[in-house]
Amino acid sequence: MSVKVKSNVPLKSLMSPTHPVDVARKNDFEGTAVFEATNSTPDKDFLLYFTQQDGDFGMNLVAQRGAGEDGYFMLLVSPRAEATDAEVVKRDVCFVLDTSMSMAEQDRMPQAKKALKAGLQTLNAGDRFNIVAFSTEARKWKEQLVECTQDNLVEAGTYIDGLKARGGTNISDAMSMALAMNAGDAARPYMVIFMTDGEPTLGETDPEKIVKITRDANKANARIFTLGVGFDLNVNLLDRIAEENKGLREYITPTENLEIKMAGYYEKIGAPVLADVKLELQGEGTEIYDTYPKQLADVFKGQQIAIFGRFNADGSRSIKLKGSVNGKPREFVYEAGFPKESAS
């Protein structure tokens, strides 16, 4: 089911309290919420809420509290769907592609190449990038990050065309090589987009040790986005790498169109508009706790983040959203009401 919403005033957020939906924002005035399910009984009404935008970032608070109890809240934070070039954070991006022999199965390699080229096209002026291909060992396209120019994009495309599937799966070597290129420039988020179709078979193969190797190598705070292809995956490993490193993860079955799925994923992460996000609640006697997620991811153009938790205050409180854009601190303050007791 796909629901399209058009408005004469900017939309703040789209969300469903009844069904898990994927939300895409075409621009500030249009959005689409999609719900998909297989072998599911439609036994409840589908509800979709949308609210109006009132600034660069929209914020919605839904709070519930029983008599004599601490309350629960859900907070939605949504940037404008349209951002100017000055507002989009300049990025360093390393694309990491599994080229082990298993990628030759089910026509994965040609699709992966198309997906990688599609990722190159999402780079913005001012971005820098590189490519790491890995199988038995990891190897770099360039010794260091290069500027996103038309000549470099064409050369990168030629390099991708020449990649072949062979050898084993050395995830630890590839991750270490990709993270070593991080210049540690606070003004430029470093992103690793890591695609694999299998479990580690060479180098370090213990998932716990790979997580530790990644953690130790990521002292400069890179964002790692994992993409798993097929069913022969260590999902827990890829989940943990993404979650511990401010990234997102996606999984693609062999029957899905990898190019289309990846294009949607690149769209999500292609334009970060607020990095190093922190949330503060201000007011006398205010406390929020048991928040999830514990570590907030960067906020991207056209996306929204959801924060859940508990509270023991009531009345009007100020919520402060803090972060940085191109290394410069930004701060947004909103007023929200926490109920002493919710209506039944």
Short mmCIF file of C-alpha atoms in Angstrom, two decimals:
data_model
loop_
_atom_site.label_atom_id
_atom_site.label_comp_id
_atom_site.label_asym_id
_atom_site.label_seq_id
_atom_site.Cartn_x
_atom_site.Cartn_y
_atom_site.Cartn_z
CA MET A 1 0.00 0.00 0.00
CA SER A 2 1.35 3.39 -1.00
CA VAL A 3 -0.10 6.65 0.34
CA LYS A 4 0.92 9.93 -1.28
CA VAL A 5 0.42 13.21 0.56
CA LYS A 6 0.52 16.65 -1.07
CA SER A 7 0.20 19.88 0.88
CA ASN A 8 0.05 23.61 0.17
CA VAL A 9 2.28 24.21 3.20
CA PRO A 10 5.53 22.38 4.03
CA LEU A 11 5.12 18.96 5.67
CA LYS A 12 6.95 18.28 8.91
CA SER A 13 6.61 14.52 9.26
CA LEU A 14 4.73 11.46 8.08
CA MET A 15 4.27 8.54 10.44
CA SER A 16 1.98 5.60 11.11
CA PRO A 17 1.28 4.49 14.69
CA THR A 18 -0.32 1.28 13.45
CA HIS A 19 1.95 -0.10 10.72
CA PRO A 20 5.70 -0.06 9.92
CA VAL A 21 6.00 2.27 6.92
CA ASP A 22 8.89 3.43 4.77
CA VAL A 23 8.66 7.21 4.25
CA ALA A 24 10.12 9.03 1.24
CA ARG A 25 9.99 12.80 0.78
CA LYS A 26 9.95 14.10 -2.81
CA ASN A 27 10.17 17.70 -1.64
CA ASP A 28 8.94 19.89 1.24
CA PHE A 29 5.33 19.61 0.05
CA GLU A 30 5.03 15.96 -1.01
CA GLY A 31 5.68 12.66 0.70
CA THR A 32 4.90 8.98 0.28
CA ALA A 33 4.38 6.32 2.96
CA VAL A 34 4.65 2.68 1.83
CA PHE A 35 3.56 -0.41 3.76
CA GLU A 36 4.38 -3.91 2.48
CA ALA A 37 3.56 -7.28 4.04
CA THR A 38 3.30 -10.91 2.95
CA ASN A 39 1.02 -13.54 4.52
CA SER A 40 -0.34 -10.90 6.87
CA THR A 41 -3.92 -10.57 8.14
CA PRO A 42 -5.18 -6.96 7.75
CA ASP A 43 -6.98 -6.94 11.10
CA LYS A 44 -6.66 -3.24 12.02
CA ASP A 45 -7.16 0.12 10.39
CA PHE A 46 -4.19 1.83 8.74
CA LEU A 47 -3.53 5.26 10.31
CA LEU A 48 -1.19 7.86 8.83
CA TYR A 49 -0.41 11.12 10.59
CA PHE A 50 1.20 14.16 9.00
CA THR A 51 2.02 17.58 10.46
CA GLN A 52 3.12 20.94 9.13
CA GLN A 53 6.69 22.19 9.00
CA ASP A 54 7.72 25.24 11.06
CA GLY A 55 11.42 25.69 10.37
CA ASP A 56 14.56 23.99 9.09
CA PHE A 57 13.80 21.02 11.33
CA GLY A 58 10.34 19.87 12.32
CA MET A 59 9.76 18.16 15.64
CA ASN A 60 6.78 16.14 16.88
CA LEU A 61 6.31 14.80 20.39
CA VAL A 62 3.80 12.09 21.29
CA ALA A 63 3.67 11.49 25.06
CA GLN A 64 1.60 9.09 27.17
CA ARG A 65 1.40 8.91 30.96
CA GLY A 66 -0.68 6.88 33.37
CA ALA A 67 -1.76 8.11 36.81
CA GLY A 68 1.11 7.99 39.30
CA GLU A 69 3.56 6.64 36.73
CA ASP A 70 6.44 7.95 34.67
CA GLY A 71 5.47 8.53 31.06
CA TYR A 72 6.57 7.28 27.66
CA PHE A 73 7.35 9.45 24.65
CA MET A 74 8.13 9.24 20.97
CA LEU A 75 9.92 12.16 19.34
CA LEU A 76 10.12 12.58 15.56
CA VAL A 77 12.72 14.92 14.06
CA SER A 78 12.45 15.79 10.35
CA PRO A 79 14.63 18.11 8.27
CA ARG A 80 13.22 19.94 5.31
CA ALA A 81 13.02 17.70 2.27
CA GLU A 82 14.81 20.32 0.17
CA ALA A 83 18.23 21.58 1.19
CA THR A 84 20.49 24.10 -0.46
CA ASP A 85 24.04 23.18 -1.49
CA ALA A 86 25.36 25.25 1.42
CA GLU A 87 23.25 23.23 3.88
CA VAL A 88 24.33 19.81 2.60
CA VAL A 89 27.37 18.53 4.47
CA LYS A 90 30.44 17.91 2.32
CA ARG A 91 31.42 14.26 2.62
CA ASP A 92 34.31 11.85 2.20
CA VAL A 93 32.97 8.52 0.94
CA CYS A 94 34.67 5.13 0.57
CA PHE A 95 32.73 2.52 -1.40
CA VAL A 96 33.74 -1.02 -0.35
CA LEU A 97 32.67 -3.88 -2.64
CA ASP A 98 32.90 -7.62 -2.02
CA THR A 99 34.36 -9.24 -5.17
CA SER A 100 34.70 -12.78 -3.78
CA MET A 101 33.77 -15.78 -5.93
CA SER A 102 30.27 -15.96 -4.40
CA MET A 103 29.44 -12.64 -6.10
CA ALA A 104 29.54 -14.51 -9.42
CA GLU A 105 26.44 -16.46 -8.40
CA GLN A 106 22.90 -15.42 -9.41
CA ASP A 107 24.24 -12.57 -11.54
CA ARG A 108 25.18 -10.53 -8.45
CA MET A 109 28.41 -9.04 -9.80
CA PRO A 110 26.92 -7.16 -12.79
CA GLN A 111 24.16 -5.78 -10.57
CA ALA A 112 26.66 -4.81 -7.88
CA LYS A 113 28.71 -2.90 -10.44
CA LYS A 114 25.62 -1.02 -11.59
CA ALA A 115 24.73 -0.27 -7.97
CA LEU A 116 28.24 1.04 -7.26
CA LYS A 117 28.11 3.30 -10.32
CA ALA A 118 24.73 4.57 -9.14
CA GLY A 119 26.36 5.41 -5.81
CA LEU A 120 29.02 7.47 -7.57
CA GLN A 121 26.28 9.53 -9.20
CA THR A 122 24.91 10.51 -5.78
CA LEU A 123 28.13 12.30 -4.86
CA ASN A 124 27.82 16.07 -4.57
CA ALA A 125 30.18 18.81 -5.68
CA GLY A 126 32.86 19.16 -3.02
CA ASP A 127 32.71 15.50 -1.94
CA ARG A 128 35.76 13.25 -2.06
CA PHE A 129 35.72 9.48 -2.65
CA ASN A 130 37.61 6.24 -3.17
CA ILE A 131 36.83 2.56 -3.84
CA VAL A 132 38.06 -0.55 -2.02
CA ALA A 133 37.45 -3.95 -3.62
CA PHE A 134 38.06 -7.04 -1.52
CA SER A 135 38.16 -10.81 -1.82
CA THR A 136 41.21 -12.78 -0.62
CA GLU A 137 42.76 -9.38 0.17
CA ALA A 138 41.68 -5.77 -0.05
CA ARG A 139 42.92 -3.36 -2.73
CA LYS A 140 42.39 0.37 -3.29
CA TRP A 141 41.47 2.12 -6.53
CA LYS A 142 43.48 5.21 -5.49
CA GLU A 143 46.02 5.62 -2.71
CA GLN A 144 43.90 8.36 -1.14
CA LEU A 145 40.57 10.10 -1.50
CA VAL A 146 40.07 12.09 -4.71
CA GLU A 147 37.82 15.01 -5.56
CA CYS A 148 34.43 14.36 -7.12
CA THR A 149 35.16 15.58 -10.66
CA GLN A 150 33.77 14.33 -13.95
CA ASP A 151 37.16 12.93 -14.98
CA ASN A 152 37.52 11.00 -11.70
CA LEU A 153 33.99 9.64 -11.98
CA VAL A 154 34.66 8.38 -15.51
CA GLU A 155 37.94 6.76 -14.41
CA ALA A 156 36.22 5.15 -11.43
CA GLY A 157 33.56 3.73 -13.75
CA THR A 158 36.26 2.11 -15.90
CA TYR A 159 37.85 0.61 -12.79
CA ILE A 160 34.51 -0.84 -11.70
CA ASP A 161 33.97 -2.40 -15.14
CA GLY A 162 37.24 -4.29 -14.75
CA LEU A 163 36.43 -5.89 -11.36
CA LYS A 164 36.02 -9.68 -11.40
CA ALA A 165 34.66 -12.13 -8.83
CA ARG A 166 37.33 -14.43 -7.39
CA GLY A 167 38.75 -15.67 -4.06
CA GLY A 168 37.45 -15.60 -0.49
CA THR A 169 35.90 -12.96 1.78
CA ASN A 170 38.35 -10.91 3.87
CA ILE A 171 36.05 -8.45 5.66
CA SER A 172 38.53 -7.38 8.37
CA ASP A 173 41.21 -6.40 5.83
CA ALA A 174 38.74 -4.38 3.77
CA MET A 175 37.29 -2.58 6.80
CA SER A 176 40.74 -1.66 8.12
CA MET A 177 41.84 -0.33 4.72
CA ALA A 178 38.70 1.77 4.27
CA LEU A 179 38.93 3.31 7.75
CA ALA A 180 42.64 4.07 7.37
CA MET A 181 41.81 6.65 4.68
CA ASN A 182 39.77 8.76 7.10
CA ALA A 183 41.49 12.14 7.40
CA GLY A 184 39.67 12.87 10.66
CA ASP A 185 38.39 16.25 9.45
CA ALA A 186 35.49 17.14 11.78
CA ALA A 187 33.99 19.35 9.08
CA ARG A 188 33.69 16.43 6.63
CA PRO A 189 31.85 13.28 7.76
CA TYR A 190 33.65 10.15 6.53
CA MET A 191 31.29 7.45 5.23
CA VAL A 192 32.09 3.84 4.46
CA ILE A 193 29.47 2.08 2.31
CA PHE A 194 30.25 -1.61 2.80
CA MET A 195 28.62 -4.21 0.53
CA THR A 196 29.07 -7.96 1.00
CA ASP A 197 27.21 -11.17 0.15
CA GLY A 198 28.87 -13.58 2.57
CA GLU A 199 30.40 -14.36 5.93
CA PRO A 200 34.12 -13.73 6.55
CA THR A 201 36.26 -16.67 5.39
CA LEU A 202 39.77 -15.14 5.38
CA GLY A 203 41.76 -12.84 7.63
CA GLU A 204 39.97 -12.45 10.96
CA THR A 205 36.80 -14.58 10.87
CA ASP A 206 35.59 -14.23 14.49
CA PRO A 207 32.66 -11.73 14.42
CA GLU A 208 33.45 -10.37 17.90
CA LYS A 209 37.05 -9.70 16.90
CA ILE A 210 35.96 -8.04 13.63
CA VAL A 211 33.67 -5.71 15.59
CA LYS A 212 36.60 -4.85 17.87
CA ILE A 213 38.99 -4.35 14.93
CA THR A 214 36.45 -1.98 13.38
CA ARG A 215 35.95 -0.13 16.65
CA ASP A 216 39.69 0.27 17.23
CA ALA A 217 40.28 1.41 13.63
CA ASN A 218 37.46 3.94 13.76
CA LYS A 219 38.95 6.44 16.19
CA ALA A 220 38.10 9.30 13.80
CA ASN A 221 34.34 8.70 14.02
CA ALA A 222 33.51 7.39 10.52
CA ARG A 223 29.93 6.45 9.64
CA ILE A 224 29.69 2.86 8.39
CA PHE A 225 26.72 1.77 6.27
CA THR A 226 26.39 -1.98 5.69
CA LEU A 227 24.58 -3.67 2.83
CA GLY A 228 24.04 -7.41 2.91
CA VAL A 229 23.24 -9.28 -0.30
CA GLY A 230 21.67 -12.75 -0.26
CA PHE A 231 21.05 -15.18 2.61
CA ASP A 232 24.58 -16.42 3.45
CA LEU A 233 25.25 -13.50 5.77
CA ASN A 234 26.24 -12.88 9.35
CA VAL A 235 23.41 -10.42 9.95
CA ASN A 236 24.36 -9.83 13.57
CA LEU A 237 27.87 -8.78 12.53
CA LEU A 238 26.64 -6.29 9.91
CA ASP A 239 23.98 -4.93 12.29
CA ARG A 240 26.51 -4.31 15.04
CA ILE A 241 29.03 -2.63 12.74
CA ALA A 242 26.36 -0.22 11.46
CA GLU A 243 24.80 0.49 14.86
CA GLU A 244 28.09 1.09 16.66
CA ASN A 245 29.34 3.42 13.93
CA LYS A 246 26.35 5.77 13.37
CA GLY A 247 25.31 4.05 10.15
CA LEU A 248 22.33 2.30 8.61
CA ARG A 249 22.00 -1.22 7.29
CA GLU A 250 20.06 -2.78 4.45
CA TYR A 251 19.52 -6.35 3.30
CA ILE A 252 18.78 -7.50 -0.23
CA THR A 253 17.50 -10.95 -1.21
CA PRO A 254 18.81 -12.67 -4.37
CA THR A 255 15.46 -12.18 -6.11
CA GLU A 256 15.34 -8.41 -5.57
CA ASN A 257 16.66 -5.92 -8.10
CA LEU A 258 19.93 -4.84 -6.49
CA GLU A 259 20.27 -1.72 -8.64
CA ILE A 260 16.83 -0.36 -7.71
CA LYS A 261 17.19 -1.23 -4.03
CA MET A 262 20.61 0.39 -3.82
CA ALA A 263 19.41 3.53 -5.58
CA GLY A 264 16.82 4.00 -2.83
CA TYR A 265 19.44 3.39 -0.17
CA TYR A 266 21.86 5.89 -1.67
CA GLU A 267 19.05 8.43 -1.73
CA LYS A 268 18.66 8.03 2.04
CA ILE A 269 22.30 8.65 2.88
CA GLY A 270 23.21 10.94 0.00
CA ALA A 271 22.66 14.28 1.70
CA PRO A 272 23.39 14.60 5.43
CA VAL A 273 22.07 17.91 6.76
CA LEU A 274 23.00 17.59 10.46
CA ALA A 275 25.94 15.63 11.86
CA ASP A 276 26.91 14.69 15.45
CA VAL A 277 23.31 14.96 16.63
CA LYS A 278 22.53 15.48 20.32
CA LEU A 279 19.20 16.05 22.05
CA GLU A 280 18.69 17.90 25.32
CA LEU A 281 15.57 18.45 27.43
CA GLN A 282 15.58 21.64 29.49
CA GLY A 283 13.48 22.73 32.43
CA GLU A 284 13.29 22.52 36.21
CA GLY A 285 13.12 18.94 37.46
CA THR A 286 13.19 17.54 33.95
CA GLU A 287 14.52 14.08 33.29
CA ILE A 288 14.27 11.73 30.34
CA TYR A 289 15.75 8.25 30.50
CA ASP A 290 15.78 4.82 28.85
CA THR A 291 16.09 6.55 25.48
CA TYR A 292 16.48 4.59 22.25
CA PRO A 293 18.55 4.72 20.17
CA LYS A 294 21.34 5.53 22.63
CA GLN A 295 23.50 7.00 19.89
CA LEU A 296 21.74 9.22 17.37
CA ALA A 297 22.60 8.86 13.69
CA ASP A 298 23.17 11.79 11.39
CA VAL A 299 20.04 13.37 9.94
CA PHE A 300 19.66 13.17 6.17
CA LYS A 301 17.66 15.23 3.71
CA GLY A 302 14.07 14.02 3.34
CA GLN A 303 14.33 11.52 6.22
CA GLN A 304 13.18 11.54 9.81
CA ILE A 305 14.58 10.02 12.99
CA ALA A 306 12.50 8.59 15.82
CA ILE A 307 13.59 8.72 19.46
CA PHE A 308 11.78 6.77 22.18
CA GLY A 309 12.10 7.02 25.94
CA ARG A 310 10.56 7.71 29.33
CA PHE A 311 10.06 10.96 31.27
CA ASN A 312 9.19 12.01 34.83
CA ALA A 313 8.47 15.72 34.28
CA ASP A 314 5.28 17.45 33.23
CA GLY A 315 4.25 20.74 31.68
CA SER A 316 5.99 22.75 28.97
CA ARG A 317 9.65 22.00 28.37
CA SER A 318 12.25 23.13 25.85
CA ILE A 319 13.80 20.49 23.59
CA LYS A 320 17.16 21.45 22.12
CA LEU A 321 18.48 19.75 18.98
CA LYS A 322 22.23 20.27 18.53
CA GLY A 323 24.62 19.22 15.79
CA SER A 324 26.91 20.55 13.10
CA VAL A 325 26.70 21.47 9.42
CA ASN A 326 30.01 21.54 7.52
CA GLY A 327 31.80 21.67 10.86
CA LYS A 328 29.83 24.66 12.16
CA PRO A 329 27.62 24.16 15.25
CA ARG A 330 23.86 24.48 14.78
CA GLU A 331 21.15 24.54 17.41
CA PHE A 332 17.35 24.36 17.24
CA VAL A 333 14.99 24.87 20.20
CA TYR A 334 11.37 23.68 20.37
CA GLU A 335 8.66 23.87 23.00
CA ALA A 336 6.84 20.66 23.90
CA GLY A 337 4.23 19.63 26.45
CA PHE A 338 4.64 16.59 28.72
CA PRO A 339 1.35 15.51 30.33
CA LYS A 340 0.91 14.91 34.07
CA GLU A 341 -1.69 12.31 33.16
CA SER A 342 -2.98 11.29 29.73
CA ALA A 343 -6.67 11.26 28.97
CA SER A 344 -8.07 7.74 28.87
#
